[in-house]
Amino acid sequence: MKVLLIGGAGVFGSRLARLLIRDEHQVTLAARNWARVQALASELGCDAITLDRDGDLSGVVGFDVVIDAAGPFHTHGPDPYRLARAALKAGQHYLDLSDNAAFCVGIRALDTEAQAVGRAAISGLSSVPALSSAAVSALSAGARPEVIDTAILPGNCSPRGISVMTSILSQAGRPMRVWRSGAWEEVTGWSDPRMYDLPDEVRRQGWQIEVPDQSLFPAHFGADSVTFRAGLELAIMRYGLAAFALLRRFVRVPVNGFVVQVFKIAADLLSPFGSGRGGMSVMVVVAGERRYWRLLADDGDGPYIPAIATRALLRRSVLSVGARPALDIITLEEAEAAMSDLRVKTEVASVPFQPIFPQMLGASFGALPEVVRKTHLTTDISRWQGRARVLRGSSLWSRFLGGLFGFPPEADEIDVEVVKTATPLGERWNRRFGSSRFRSFLAATPDGMTERFGPFTFLLGLTVEEAALHFPVKSARVGPLPLPRWLLPVSIAREYEQGGRFCFDVKLHAPVTGDLLVHYQGQLSPVPRAEASER
């Protein structure tokens, strides 16, 4: 094919140019900087032209396909699809490597124009959403994934593109929406870190940022939760960016050319450290399993990965007509074939997945009523709401302990919300009674189920009796120090079904005195699922 590659001298564009020339496409590089693009064209033995995406676009005529690898796509101005329209008007396919959510979703506005000329306009032919969606489809094997979690984790010695840096800095500390447990929730960019495993026992940390996956995958795959994280290999860079994100939550620091250059200089000073090994992880929860596709690129070949989807697509003889995001636009098999000449290792893994309560209870979990079981089948986040009655102990000792643990005030009837979040180590329960909140963390351990409130950890003797789940306290510790039995609270707590609804009844008596500490009882129902439309 005759290919016009805009941004062909950039970090990802130059890699794509090399791959397309290997595949014997006739490539012309285009950029605003003539000296830079001409130098690369001479090295690769291809043509070059000067072209400003915001200026005269007459130079796009005469090709089979126009590819935009320039970015950043969130700064394309009042007519972001000007280049795409020019390509379609000239009777050419348009492809881009955008990883901006709004830009990828919006490409569908060109579908009528693309259909009229019988050409394709495809946005997002990059690691996300093209490669990530291919991995999700392969891992899901036709089933609905409950949870999709993706991370891109480059090595520190890999070159840094200004457009990617600008995109990440622009998101740091700013609100973004993610789809969790069938609802849109607001988080902040570069937050909530998590560790990821890559081939060859490489482990990296990723932080939440926004990519097209969060907007496109909920409706496309029907997933309950979709998350994405990106990482930096060096801790000083990760936590430095986290500090910048924290600052931007309270102060509107603009991400302008000066700010980007400051971060670029700092990153370049640190570039000799770390490695050239970068990776990608895609995980889905399907049919009681966590299924993983993992990639590790060695020796600096990581920057080729965002170019793989375009290379794989252009190996086809025909492109499907229409304008759309790059969802399932290639298969994982095609993507891996397009990496075969790179120093890249991929692996697929599957591990059984059970939430912590079925783990602990075993066969007796099945004896519980269905409404009780459902509250303990959290694969990512589950949300419950209802009403409750709260009694509080009146003694000074009870009031002191109740305040220490943050138990709710006394009320005849009060709104209740419980949000359970699955983590690699257990489940975090956030409870809200009216305006009062308290939280705990539950974990499945070899000794049994534990529940931690701050420094206090309680071992629970979970039992199923008469179709109810009981939570007696067996032992406790403060940090690593065990508490004597006379300092243990008495817990009379159960979950049960009544009238087809989930009910709870929790009564705690204070240690030493046996006075009532708190007694709360009520009903909960699942929070209704929102519509998973593209955003």
Short mmCIF file of C-alpha atoms in Angstrom, two decimals:
data_model
loop_
_atom_site.label_atom_id
_atom_site.label_comp_id
_atom_site.label_asym_id
_atom_site.label_seq_id
_atom_site.Cartn_x
_atom_site.Cartn_y
_atom_site.Cartn_z
CA MET A 1 0.00 0.00 0.00
CA LYS A 2 0.99 3.64 -0.48
CA VAL A 3 1.04 5.03 3.06
CA LEU A 4 1.30 8.63 4.24
CA LEU A 5 2.51 8.54 7.84
CA ILE A 6 2.01 11.83 9.71
CA GLY A 7 4.20 12.13 12.78
CA GLY A 8 6.52 9.60 11.18
CA ALA A 9 9.59 11.05 12.91
CA GLY A 10 8.09 10.72 16.39
CA VAL A 11 8.66 8.02 18.99
CA PHE A 12 5.87 5.72 17.83
CA GLY A 13 5.57 6.98 14.25
CA SER A 14 9.21 6.18 13.49
CA ARG A 15 8.75 2.63 14.82
CA LEU A 16 5.63 2.18 12.73
CA ALA A 17 7.52 3.45 9.67
CA ARG A 18 10.22 0.83 10.16
CA LEU A 19 7.65 -1.96 10.53
CA LEU A 20 5.66 -0.92 7.47
CA ILE A 21 8.81 -0.67 5.35
CA ARG A 22 9.78 -4.18 6.51
CA ASP A 23 6.38 -5.29 5.23
CA GLU A 24 7.17 -3.64 1.87
CA HIS A 25 4.61 -0.85 2.04
CA GLN A 26 5.49 2.31 0.12
CA VAL A 27 5.83 4.79 3.00
CA THR A 28 6.03 8.58 2.86
CA LEU A 29 6.85 10.33 6.11
CA ALA A 30 5.22 13.66 6.90
CA ALA A 31 5.99 16.18 9.63
CA ARG A 32 6.31 19.92 10.23
CA ASN A 33 10.05 19.64 10.93
CA TRP A 34 11.58 19.03 7.50
CA ALA A 35 15.15 18.43 8.69
CA ARG A 36 14.11 15.77 11.18
CA VAL A 37 11.73 13.90 8.90
CA GLN A 38 14.13 14.06 5.94
CA ALA A 39 16.96 12.61 8.05
CA LEU A 40 14.82 9.62 9.04
CA ALA A 41 13.53 9.17 5.49
CA SER A 42 17.10 9.04 4.20
CA GLU A 43 17.98 6.43 6.81
CA LEU A 44 14.96 4.27 5.93
CA GLY A 45 15.13 4.83 2.18
CA CYS A 46 11.63 6.29 1.85
CA ASP A 47 10.06 9.60 0.80
CA ALA A 48 9.30 12.57 3.03
CA ILE A 49 7.16 15.70 2.81
CA THR A 50 6.43 18.62 5.12
CA LEU A 51 2.84 18.79 6.31
CA ASP A 52 1.13 20.66 9.10
CA ARG A 53 -1.99 18.86 10.26
CA ASP A 54 -3.53 22.23 11.13
CA GLY A 55 -2.49 23.87 7.85
CA ASP A 56 -2.69 23.02 4.14
CA LEU A 57 -3.76 19.37 3.71
CA SER A 58 -3.47 19.14 -0.05
CA GLY A 59 -0.42 16.91 0.47
CA VAL A 60 -2.58 14.00 1.68
CA VAL A 61 -3.80 13.28 -1.87
CA GLY A 62 -2.43 10.31 -3.80
CA PHE A 63 -2.13 7.62 -1.12
CA ASP A 64 -4.06 4.47 -0.22
CA VAL A 65 -4.07 5.20 3.50
CA VAL A 66 -3.29 8.19 5.74
CA ILE A 67 -2.04 7.39 9.25
CA ASP A 68 -1.91 9.98 12.04
CA ALA A 69 0.73 9.05 14.62
CA ALA A 70 1.41 12.60 15.75
CA GLY A 71 -0.83 13.33 18.76
CA PRO A 72 -1.59 14.55 21.33
CA PHE A 73 -5.14 13.91 20.12
CA HIS A 74 -6.87 15.79 22.93
CA THR A 75 -5.44 19.09 21.58
CA HIS A 76 -6.73 18.90 18.01
CA GLY A 77 -8.73 22.11 18.29
CA PRO A 78 -12.29 22.92 17.21
CA ASP A 79 -12.26 20.49 14.26
CA PRO A 80 -10.42 17.42 15.62
CA TYR A 81 -11.28 15.24 12.59
CA ARG A 82 -10.10 17.70 9.95
CA LEU A 83 -7.34 15.36 8.78
CA ALA A 84 -9.64 12.35 8.74
CA ARG A 85 -12.21 14.22 6.64
CA ALA A 86 -9.51 15.32 4.20
CA ALA A 87 -8.33 11.74 3.80
CA LEU A 88 -11.86 10.43 3.20
CA LYS A 89 -12.61 13.26 0.77
CA ALA A 90 -9.51 12.20 -1.20
CA GLY A 91 -10.84 8.61 -1.29
CA GLN A 92 -8.29 7.24 1.18
CA HIS A 93 -8.45 5.17 4.35
CA TYR A 94 -7.73 7.04 7.58
CA LEU A 95 -6.09 5.39 10.62
CA ASP A 96 -4.69 6.86 13.82
CA LEU A 97 -2.84 5.83 16.96
CA SER A 98 -5.00 7.88 19.33
CA ASP A 99 -5.23 6.81 22.97
CA ASN A 100 -7.59 9.66 23.86
CA ALA A 101 -11.03 8.41 24.91
CA ALA A 102 -13.15 11.27 23.54
CA PHE A 103 -11.31 11.30 20.22
CA CYS A 104 -11.73 7.54 19.68
CA VAL A 105 -15.42 7.56 20.60
CA GLY A 106 -16.11 10.60 18.41
CA ILE A 107 -14.73 9.06 15.22
CA ARG A 108 -18.13 7.48 14.61
CA ALA A 109 -19.38 10.92 13.53
CA LEU A 110 -17.56 10.29 10.24
CA ASP A 111 -19.30 7.01 9.47
CA THR A 112 -21.65 8.46 6.84
CA GLU A 113 -18.72 10.06 5.01
CA ALA A 114 -16.66 6.88 5.22
CA GLN A 115 -19.50 4.71 3.97
CA ALA A 116 -20.17 7.10 1.07
CA VAL A 117 -16.62 6.74 -0.29
CA GLY A 118 -16.20 3.07 0.66
CA ARG A 119 -13.25 3.68 2.98
CA ALA A 120 -12.30 3.03 6.62
CA ALA A 121 -11.75 5.65 9.32
CA ILE A 122 -10.42 3.86 12.40
CA SER A 123 -9.26 5.57 15.60
CA GLY A 124 -7.25 3.98 18.39
CA LEU A 125 -4.94 1.60 16.52
CA SER A 126 -2.55 1.58 19.43
CA SER A 127 -1.91 -0.47 22.56
CA VAL A 128 -5.35 0.75 23.64
CA PRO A 129 -8.00 0.07 22.58
CA ALA A 130 -6.89 -2.04 19.57
CA LEU A 131 -4.43 -4.41 21.22
CA SER A 132 -6.16 -4.46 24.61
CA SER A 133 -9.56 -5.30 23.08
CA ALA A 134 -7.97 -8.09 21.02
CA ALA A 135 -6.54 -9.55 24.23
CA VAL A 136 -9.86 -9.25 26.08
CA SER A 137 -11.73 -11.03 23.27
CA ALA A 138 -9.17 -13.84 23.15
CA LEU A 139 -9.18 -14.32 26.93
CA SER A 140 -12.98 -14.19 27.18
CA ALA A 141 -13.47 -16.76 24.38
CA GLY A 142 -17.01 -15.61 23.67
CA ALA A 143 -18.10 -15.32 27.33
CA ARG A 144 -18.96 -12.06 29.07
CA PRO A 145 -16.01 -10.77 31.12
CA GLU A 146 -17.11 -9.58 34.55
CA VAL A 147 -13.95 -7.53 35.15
CA ILE A 148 -11.39 -6.12 32.71
CA ASP A 149 -8.14 -4.69 34.06
CA THR A 150 -5.34 -3.49 31.77
CA ALA A 151 -1.95 -1.91 32.44
CA ILE A 152 0.87 -0.54 30.27
CA LEU A 153 4.21 -0.45 32.07
CA PRO A 154 7.12 0.93 30.01
CA GLY A 155 10.79 0.65 30.89
CA ASN A 156 12.54 3.82 32.00
CA CYS A 157 15.14 3.72 29.24
CA SER A 158 12.48 3.79 26.52
CA PRO A 159 12.22 7.12 24.64
CA ARG A 160 9.51 9.51 25.82
CA GLY A 161 7.15 11.17 23.38
CA ILE A 162 6.06 14.71 24.20
CA SER A 163 2.46 13.90 23.21
CA VAL A 164 2.24 10.97 25.66
CA MET A 165 3.81 13.02 28.45
CA THR A 166 1.39 15.88 27.77
CA SER A 167 -1.58 13.52 27.88
CA ILE A 168 -0.58 11.95 31.21
CA LEU A 169 0.33 15.27 32.84
CA SER A 170 -2.98 16.76 31.70
CA GLN A 171 -4.86 13.96 33.45
CA ALA A 172 -2.85 13.94 36.67
CA GLY A 173 -5.01 15.02 39.59
CA ARG A 174 -8.03 15.81 37.40
CA PRO A 175 -11.40 14.02 37.61
CA MET A 176 -12.02 11.03 35.36
CA ARG A 177 -14.85 8.51 35.13
CA VAL A 178 -14.43 4.76 35.42
CA TRP A 179 -16.97 1.97 35.14
CA ARG A 180 -17.04 -0.05 38.37
CA SER A 181 -19.65 -2.61 39.32
CA GLY A 182 -22.19 -1.42 36.76
CA ALA A 183 -21.94 2.29 37.58
CA TRP A 184 -19.85 5.29 36.59
CA GLU A 185 -17.78 6.63 39.44
CA GLU A 186 -15.42 9.59 39.58
CA VAL A 187 -11.74 9.12 40.45
CA THR A 188 -8.67 11.25 39.90
CA GLY A 189 -5.98 10.75 37.30
CA TRP A 190 -2.79 9.06 38.52
CA SER A 191 -4.30 7.48 41.63
CA ASP A 192 -5.00 4.08 43.21
CA PRO A 193 -1.71 2.25 42.47
CA ARG A 194 -1.62 -1.53 41.96
CA MET A 195 1.14 -4.05 41.31
CA TYR A 196 1.24 -6.14 38.11
CA ASP A 197 3.16 -9.26 37.13
CA LEU A 198 4.87 -9.53 33.74
CA PRO A 199 6.80 -12.40 32.13
CA ASP A 200 10.23 -13.33 33.54
CA GLU A 201 8.99 -12.47 37.06
CA VAL A 202 9.08 -8.73 36.36
CA ARG A 203 6.76 -6.72 38.64
CA ARG A 204 5.70 -3.14 38.03
CA GLN A 205 3.32 -0.65 39.60
CA GLY A 206 0.53 1.03 37.63
CA TRP A 207 -1.63 4.09 38.39
CA GLN A 208 -5.07 4.97 37.05
CA ILE A 209 -5.28 7.18 33.98
CA GLU A 210 -7.94 7.57 31.30
CA VAL A 211 -7.76 5.76 27.96
CA PRO A 212 -10.50 4.73 25.48
CA ASP A 213 -10.98 1.36 27.20
CA GLN A 214 -12.92 2.85 30.12
CA SER A 215 -15.36 4.54 27.74
CA LEU A 216 -15.71 1.78 25.14
CA PHE A 217 -15.36 -1.58 26.90
CA PRO A 218 -18.40 -1.45 29.26
CA ALA A 219 -20.91 -1.39 26.39
CA HIS A 220 -18.81 -3.40 23.93
CA PHE A 221 -18.01 -6.33 26.24
CA GLY A 222 -20.83 -5.94 28.80
CA ALA A 223 -18.28 -5.94 31.63
CA ASP A 224 -19.22 -4.99 35.18
CA SER A 225 -15.91 -3.17 35.77
CA VAL A 226 -13.22 -1.75 33.49
CA THR A 227 -9.99 -0.29 34.83
CA PHE A 228 -6.72 0.83 33.29
CA ARG A 229 -3.37 1.84 34.75
CA ALA A 230 -0.06 3.06 33.44
CA GLY A 231 3.27 2.93 35.19
CA LEU A 232 6.73 4.39 35.38
CA GLU A 233 9.60 2.10 36.26
CA LEU A 234 11.36 4.40 38.73
CA ALA A 235 9.68 5.06 42.07
CA ILE A 236 10.95 8.65 42.15
CA MET A 237 9.08 9.34 38.90
CA ARG A 238 5.89 7.53 39.95
CA TYR A 239 5.61 9.27 43.28
CA GLY A 240 6.81 12.58 41.89
CA LEU A 241 3.90 12.44 39.43
CA ALA A 242 1.61 11.43 42.31
CA ALA A 243 2.70 14.57 44.19
CA PHE A 244 1.98 16.66 41.09
CA ALA A 245 -1.45 14.99 40.82
CA LEU A 246 -2.16 15.79 44.48
CA LEU A 247 -1.22 19.42 43.90
CA ARG A 248 -3.52 19.66 40.87
CA ARG A 249 -6.45 18.40 42.93
CA PHE A 250 -6.33 21.67 44.86
CA VAL A 251 -4.49 24.10 42.56
CA ARG A 252 -5.23 24.45 38.85
CA VAL A 253 -1.67 24.11 37.63
CA PRO A 254 -1.80 24.44 33.83
CA VAL A 255 -0.09 21.78 31.73
CA ASN A 256 1.55 24.08 29.20
CA GLY A 257 4.75 23.82 27.20
CA PHE A 258 6.87 25.04 30.09
CA VAL A 259 5.50 22.46 32.55
CA VAL A 260 5.89 19.64 30.04
CA GLN A 261 9.49 20.66 29.32
CA VAL A 262 10.31 20.72 33.03
CA PHE A 263 9.07 17.15 33.40
CA LYS A 264 10.83 16.15 30.16
CA ILE A 265 14.16 17.50 31.45
CA ALA A 266 13.70 15.66 34.76
CA ALA A 267 12.82 12.44 32.93
CA ASP A 268 15.82 12.76 30.62
CA LEU A 269 18.15 13.24 33.60
CA LEU A 270 16.84 9.97 35.02
CA SER A 271 16.92 8.10 31.71
CA PRO A 272 20.24 6.27 32.42
CA PHE A 273 18.57 4.48 35.33
CA GLY A 274 16.15 1.55 35.21
CA SER A 275 15.91 -0.68 32.16
CA GLY A 276 14.63 -0.91 28.60
CA ARG A 277 12.17 -3.65 29.56
CA GLY A 278 8.51 -2.66 29.29
CA GLY A 279 5.31 -4.63 29.38
CA MET A 280 1.56 -4.86 29.21
CA SER A 281 -0.96 -6.86 31.22
CA VAL A 282 -4.60 -7.62 30.37
CA MET A 283 -6.73 -9.49 32.91
CA VAL A 284 -10.36 -10.62 32.72
CA VAL A 285 -12.52 -12.41 35.26
CA VAL A 286 -14.56 -15.05 33.42
CA ALA A 287 -16.36 -18.16 34.68
CA GLY A 288 -14.64 -18.27 38.06
CA GLU A 289 -11.16 -17.64 36.65
CA ARG A 290 -8.74 -14.76 36.40
CA ARG A 291 -7.29 -15.00 32.89
CA TYR A 292 -4.18 -13.05 31.93
CA TRP A 293 -2.39 -12.07 28.76
CA ARG A 294 1.00 -10.57 29.52
CA LEU A 295 3.70 -9.08 27.34
CA LEU A 296 7.32 -8.17 28.04
CA ALA A 297 9.40 -6.27 25.48
CA ASP A 298 13.17 -6.46 25.89
CA ASP A 299 16.06 -4.29 24.74
CA GLY A 300 14.04 -1.17 24.08
CA ASP A 301 11.50 -2.77 21.73
CA GLY A 302 8.59 -1.55 23.89
CA PRO A 303 7.92 1.58 21.78
CA TYR A 304 7.10 -0.71 18.84
CA ILE A 305 4.05 -2.12 20.64
CA PRO A 306 1.72 0.86 19.96
CA ALA A 307 2.47 0.37 16.24
CA ILE A 308 1.61 -3.35 16.17
CA ALA A 309 -2.15 -3.00 15.63
CA THR A 310 -1.68 -0.80 12.55
CA ARG A 311 0.94 -3.18 11.16
CA ALA A 312 -1.36 -6.16 11.71
CA LEU A 313 -4.34 -4.41 10.11
CA LEU A 314 -2.39 -3.36 7.01
CA ARG A 315 -1.31 -6.95 6.46
CA ARG A 316 -4.90 -7.61 5.42
CA SER A 317 -5.77 -7.21 1.77
CA VAL A 318 -9.06 -5.39 2.47
CA LEU A 319 -10.13 -2.96 5.22
CA SER A 320 -13.72 -2.93 6.42
CA VAL A 321 -15.64 0.18 5.37
CA GLY A 322 -16.91 2.65 7.98
CA ALA A 323 -15.78 4.92 10.82
CA ARG A 324 -15.34 3.39 14.24
CA PRO A 325 -13.00 2.99 17.21
CA ALA A 326 -10.45 0.17 16.95
CA LEU A 327 -12.44 -2.36 18.98
CA ASP A 328 -11.76 -5.97 17.96
CA ILE A 329 -10.31 -4.54 14.76
CA ILE A 330 -7.55 -7.15 14.84
CA THR A 331 -7.25 -10.52 16.57
CA LEU A 332 -4.69 -11.34 19.24
CA GLU A 333 -3.27 -13.97 16.89
CA GLU A 334 -2.71 -11.30 14.23
CA ALA A 335 -1.12 -8.99 16.80
CA GLU A 336 1.30 -11.63 18.06
CA ALA A 337 2.24 -12.51 14.47
CA ALA A 338 3.02 -8.82 13.91
CA MET A 339 5.42 -8.94 16.89
CA SER A 340 7.27 -12.05 15.78
CA ASP A 341 10.33 -10.14 14.56
CA LEU A 342 10.61 -8.13 17.78
CA ARG A 343 12.24 -9.01 21.11
CA VAL A 344 8.89 -9.60 22.75
CA LYS A 345 7.68 -12.40 24.99
CA THR A 346 3.98 -13.08 25.61
CA GLU A 347 2.24 -15.52 27.93
CA VAL A 348 -1.28 -16.56 28.83
CA ALA A 349 -2.14 -17.65 32.37
CA SER A 350 -5.29 -18.65 34.20
CA VAL A 351 -5.87 -19.03 37.93
CA PRO A 352 -9.06 -20.03 39.74
CA PHE A 353 -10.80 -17.11 41.35
CA GLN A 354 -13.15 -17.24 44.30
CA PRO A 355 -14.23 -14.36 46.50
CA ILE A 356 -13.05 -14.72 50.08
CA PHE A 357 -16.31 -15.95 51.66
CA PRO A 358 -16.74 -18.99 49.36
CA GLN A 359 -13.04 -19.70 49.97
CA MET A 360 -13.49 -19.76 53.72
CA LEU A 361 -16.87 -21.50 53.92
CA GLY A 362 -16.35 -24.15 51.26
CA ALA A 363 -19.38 -26.39 50.68
CA SER A 364 -21.38 -24.74 53.47
CA PHE A 365 -21.48 -21.51 51.42
CA GLY A 366 -23.99 -23.24 49.12
CA ALA A 367 -26.35 -23.77 52.07
CA LEU A 368 -26.91 -20.03 52.41
CA PRO A 369 -29.94 -18.38 50.75
CA GLU A 370 -29.20 -16.94 47.32
CA VAL A 371 -29.65 -13.31 48.44
CA VAL A 372 -27.01 -13.83 51.13
CA ARG A 373 -24.60 -15.57 48.76
CA LYS A 374 -24.87 -12.72 46.24
CA THR A 375 -23.60 -10.19 48.77
CA HIS A 376 -20.39 -12.23 49.10
CA LEU A 377 -19.58 -12.75 45.42
CA THR A 378 -17.66 -9.53 44.86
CA THR A 379 -15.27 -9.79 41.91
CA ASP A 380 -14.36 -6.10 41.84
CA ILE A 381 -16.80 -3.75 43.58
CA SER A 382 -20.34 -4.41 44.79
CA ARG A 383 -22.70 -1.75 46.12
CA TRP A 384 -25.65 -2.27 48.47
CA GLN A 385 -28.19 0.14 49.90
CA GLY A 386 -31.08 -0.02 52.32
CA ARG A 387 -32.37 1.06 55.73
CA ALA A 388 -31.36 0.18 59.28
CA ARG A 389 -32.10 0.76 62.95
CA VAL A 390 -29.18 1.58 65.25
CA LEU A 391 -28.94 1.31 69.03
CA ARG A 392 -25.86 2.51 70.92
CA GLY A 393 -24.66 1.64 74.39
CA SER A 394 -25.06 4.43 76.96
CA SER A 395 -22.13 3.75 79.29
CA LEU A 396 -18.98 5.87 79.11
CA TRP A 397 -16.94 2.79 78.15
CA SER A 398 -19.35 1.90 75.32
CA ARG A 399 -19.46 5.48 74.05
CA PHE A 400 -15.65 5.63 74.06
CA LEU A 401 -15.26 2.37 72.13
CA GLY A 402 -18.07 3.30 69.73
CA GLY A 403 -16.33 6.56 68.90
CA LEU A 404 -12.96 4.82 68.56
CA PHE A 405 -14.30 2.44 65.90
CA GLY A 406 -16.51 5.05 64.24
CA PHE A 407 -19.82 3.26 64.79
CA PRO A 408 -22.94 5.19 63.68
CA PRO A 409 -25.12 7.19 66.10
CA GLU A 410 -28.39 5.84 67.41
CA ALA A 411 -31.33 6.12 64.99
CA ASP A 412 -34.77 4.53 64.63
CA GLU A 413 -34.36 4.49 60.84
CA ILE A 414 -31.36 5.53 58.76
CA ASP A 415 -30.10 5.16 55.19
CA VAL A 416 -27.39 2.55 54.78
CA GLU A 417 -24.86 2.01 52.00
CA VAL A 418 -22.21 -0.71 51.93
CA VAL A 419 -19.53 -0.75 49.24
CA LYS A 420 -17.33 -3.85 49.05
CA THR A 421 -14.12 -3.67 47.04
CA ALA A 422 -12.10 -6.78 46.16
CA THR A 423 -8.33 -6.33 46.36
CA PRO A 424 -5.46 -8.79 45.86
CA LEU A 425 -5.37 -9.26 49.65
CA GLY A 426 -9.07 -9.43 50.53
CA GLU A 427 -12.08 -7.11 50.62
CA ARG A 428 -12.45 -3.54 51.82
CA TRP A 429 -15.90 -2.75 53.25
CA ASN A 430 -16.96 0.91 53.43
CA ARG A 431 -20.17 1.37 55.41
CA ARG A 432 -22.25 4.53 55.54
CA PHE A 433 -25.07 5.00 58.03
CA GLY A 434 -26.57 8.41 57.23
CA SER A 435 -23.58 10.75 57.36
CA SER A 436 -21.51 8.44 59.56
CA ARG A 437 -18.90 6.23 57.91
CA PHE A 438 -16.69 3.41 59.10
CA ARG A 439 -14.62 0.87 57.25
CA SER A 440 -12.96 -2.48 57.76
CA PHE A 441 -10.80 -4.87 55.78
CA LEU A 442 -11.58 -8.60 55.56
CA ALA A 443 -9.05 -11.24 54.52
CA ALA A 444 -9.02 -15.01 54.11
CA THR A 445 -6.08 -16.38 56.12
CA PRO A 446 -4.90 -19.91 56.99
CA ASP A 447 -6.38 -19.37 60.46
CA GLY A 448 -9.75 -18.17 59.16
CA MET A 449 -11.48 -14.94 58.19
CA THR A 450 -10.06 -11.79 59.75
CA GLU A 451 -11.59 -8.32 59.93
CA ARG A 452 -9.36 -5.31 60.60
CA PHE A 453 -10.49 -1.96 62.00
CA GLY A 454 -7.43 0.28 61.97
CA PRO A 455 -4.81 -1.39 64.21
CA PHE A 456 -7.33 -3.93 65.59
CA THR A 457 -7.63 -7.30 63.81
CA PHE A 458 -10.34 -9.78 64.78
CA LEU A 459 -10.44 -13.48 63.88
CA LEU A 460 -14.00 -14.45 62.97
CA GLY A 461 -15.43 -17.92 63.45
CA LEU A 462 -17.67 -18.00 60.35
CA THR A 463 -20.42 -20.60 60.58
CA VAL A 464 -23.58 -21.39 58.65
CA GLU A 465 -26.49 -22.40 60.90
CA GLU A 466 -30.18 -22.53 60.05
CA ALA A 467 -29.62 -20.87 56.67
CA ALA A 468 -27.88 -17.88 58.29
CA LEU A 469 -24.24 -16.74 58.30
CA HIS A 470 -22.84 -16.05 61.77
CA PHE A 471 -19.77 -13.93 62.63
CA PRO A 472 -18.57 -14.66 66.20
CA VAL A 473 -15.23 -13.16 67.32
CA LYS A 474 -12.71 -15.86 68.28
CA SER A 475 -9.60 -13.80 68.99
CA ALA A 476 -8.07 -10.39 68.39
CA ARG A 477 -4.80 -8.51 68.28
CA VAL A 478 -3.55 -4.92 68.20
CA GLY A 479 -0.91 -4.84 65.50
CA PRO A 480 1.09 -8.03 66.17
CA LEU A 481 0.17 -8.18 69.89
CA PRO A 482 -2.63 -10.62 70.87
CA LEU A 483 -5.41 -9.41 73.13
CA PRO A 484 -6.37 -11.49 76.18
CA ARG A 485 -9.80 -13.09 76.01
CA TRP A 486 -11.19 -10.76 78.66
CA LEU A 487 -10.55 -7.82 76.30
CA LEU A 488 -12.49 -9.37 73.42
CA PRO A 489 -15.84 -7.90 72.40
CA VAL A 490 -18.78 -10.29 72.22
CA SER A 491 -20.19 -10.44 68.68
CA ILE A 492 -23.67 -11.74 67.98
CA ALA A 493 -23.91 -11.12 64.25
CA ARG A 494 -25.79 -12.86 61.47
CA GLU A 495 -26.89 -12.41 57.87
CA TYR A 496 -30.07 -14.07 56.68
CA GLU A 497 -32.95 -13.91 54.21
CA GLN A 498 -36.42 -12.63 55.08
CA GLY A 499 -39.19 -12.06 52.58
CA GLY A 500 -36.74 -12.54 49.73
CA ARG A 501 -34.44 -9.75 50.97
CA PHE A 502 -30.97 -9.73 52.50
CA CYS A 503 -31.06 -8.88 56.21
CA PHE A 504 -28.34 -8.22 58.77
CA ASP A 505 -28.39 -8.14 62.56
CA VAL A 506 -25.17 -7.16 64.33
CA LYS A 507 -24.96 -6.80 68.11
CA LEU A 508 -21.64 -6.06 69.80
CA HIS A 509 -21.04 -6.06 73.55
CA ALA A 510 -18.09 -4.19 75.02
CA PRO A 511 -15.20 -6.15 76.51
CA VAL A 512 -14.71 -6.24 80.27
CA THR A 513 -18.14 -4.79 81.19
CA GLY A 514 -20.35 -6.63 78.70
CA ASP A 515 -22.33 -3.41 78.12
CA LEU A 516 -24.04 -2.95 74.76
CA LEU A 517 -21.61 -1.36 72.33
CA VAL A 518 -23.76 -1.10 69.21
CA HIS A 519 -26.67 -2.99 67.70
CA TYR A 520 -27.61 -2.35 64.08
CA GLN A 521 -30.08 -4.32 62.01
CA GLY A 522 -31.70 -3.77 58.65
CA GLN A 523 -32.02 -4.79 55.01
CA LEU A 524 -29.91 -4.25 51.90
CA SER A 525 -30.52 -4.51 48.16
CA PRO A 526 -28.07 -4.18 45.27
CA VAL A 527 -27.69 -0.70 43.80
CA PRO A 528 -29.31 -0.76 40.33
CA ARG A 529 -26.89 -1.05 37.42
CA ALA A 530 -26.49 2.01 35.20
CA GLU A 531 -26.59 1.95 31.41
CA ALA A 532 -23.15 1.13 29.99
CA SER A 533 -23.29 3.68 27.17
CA GLU A 534 -20.13 5.11 25.68
CA ARG A 535 -18.87 8.30 27.33
#
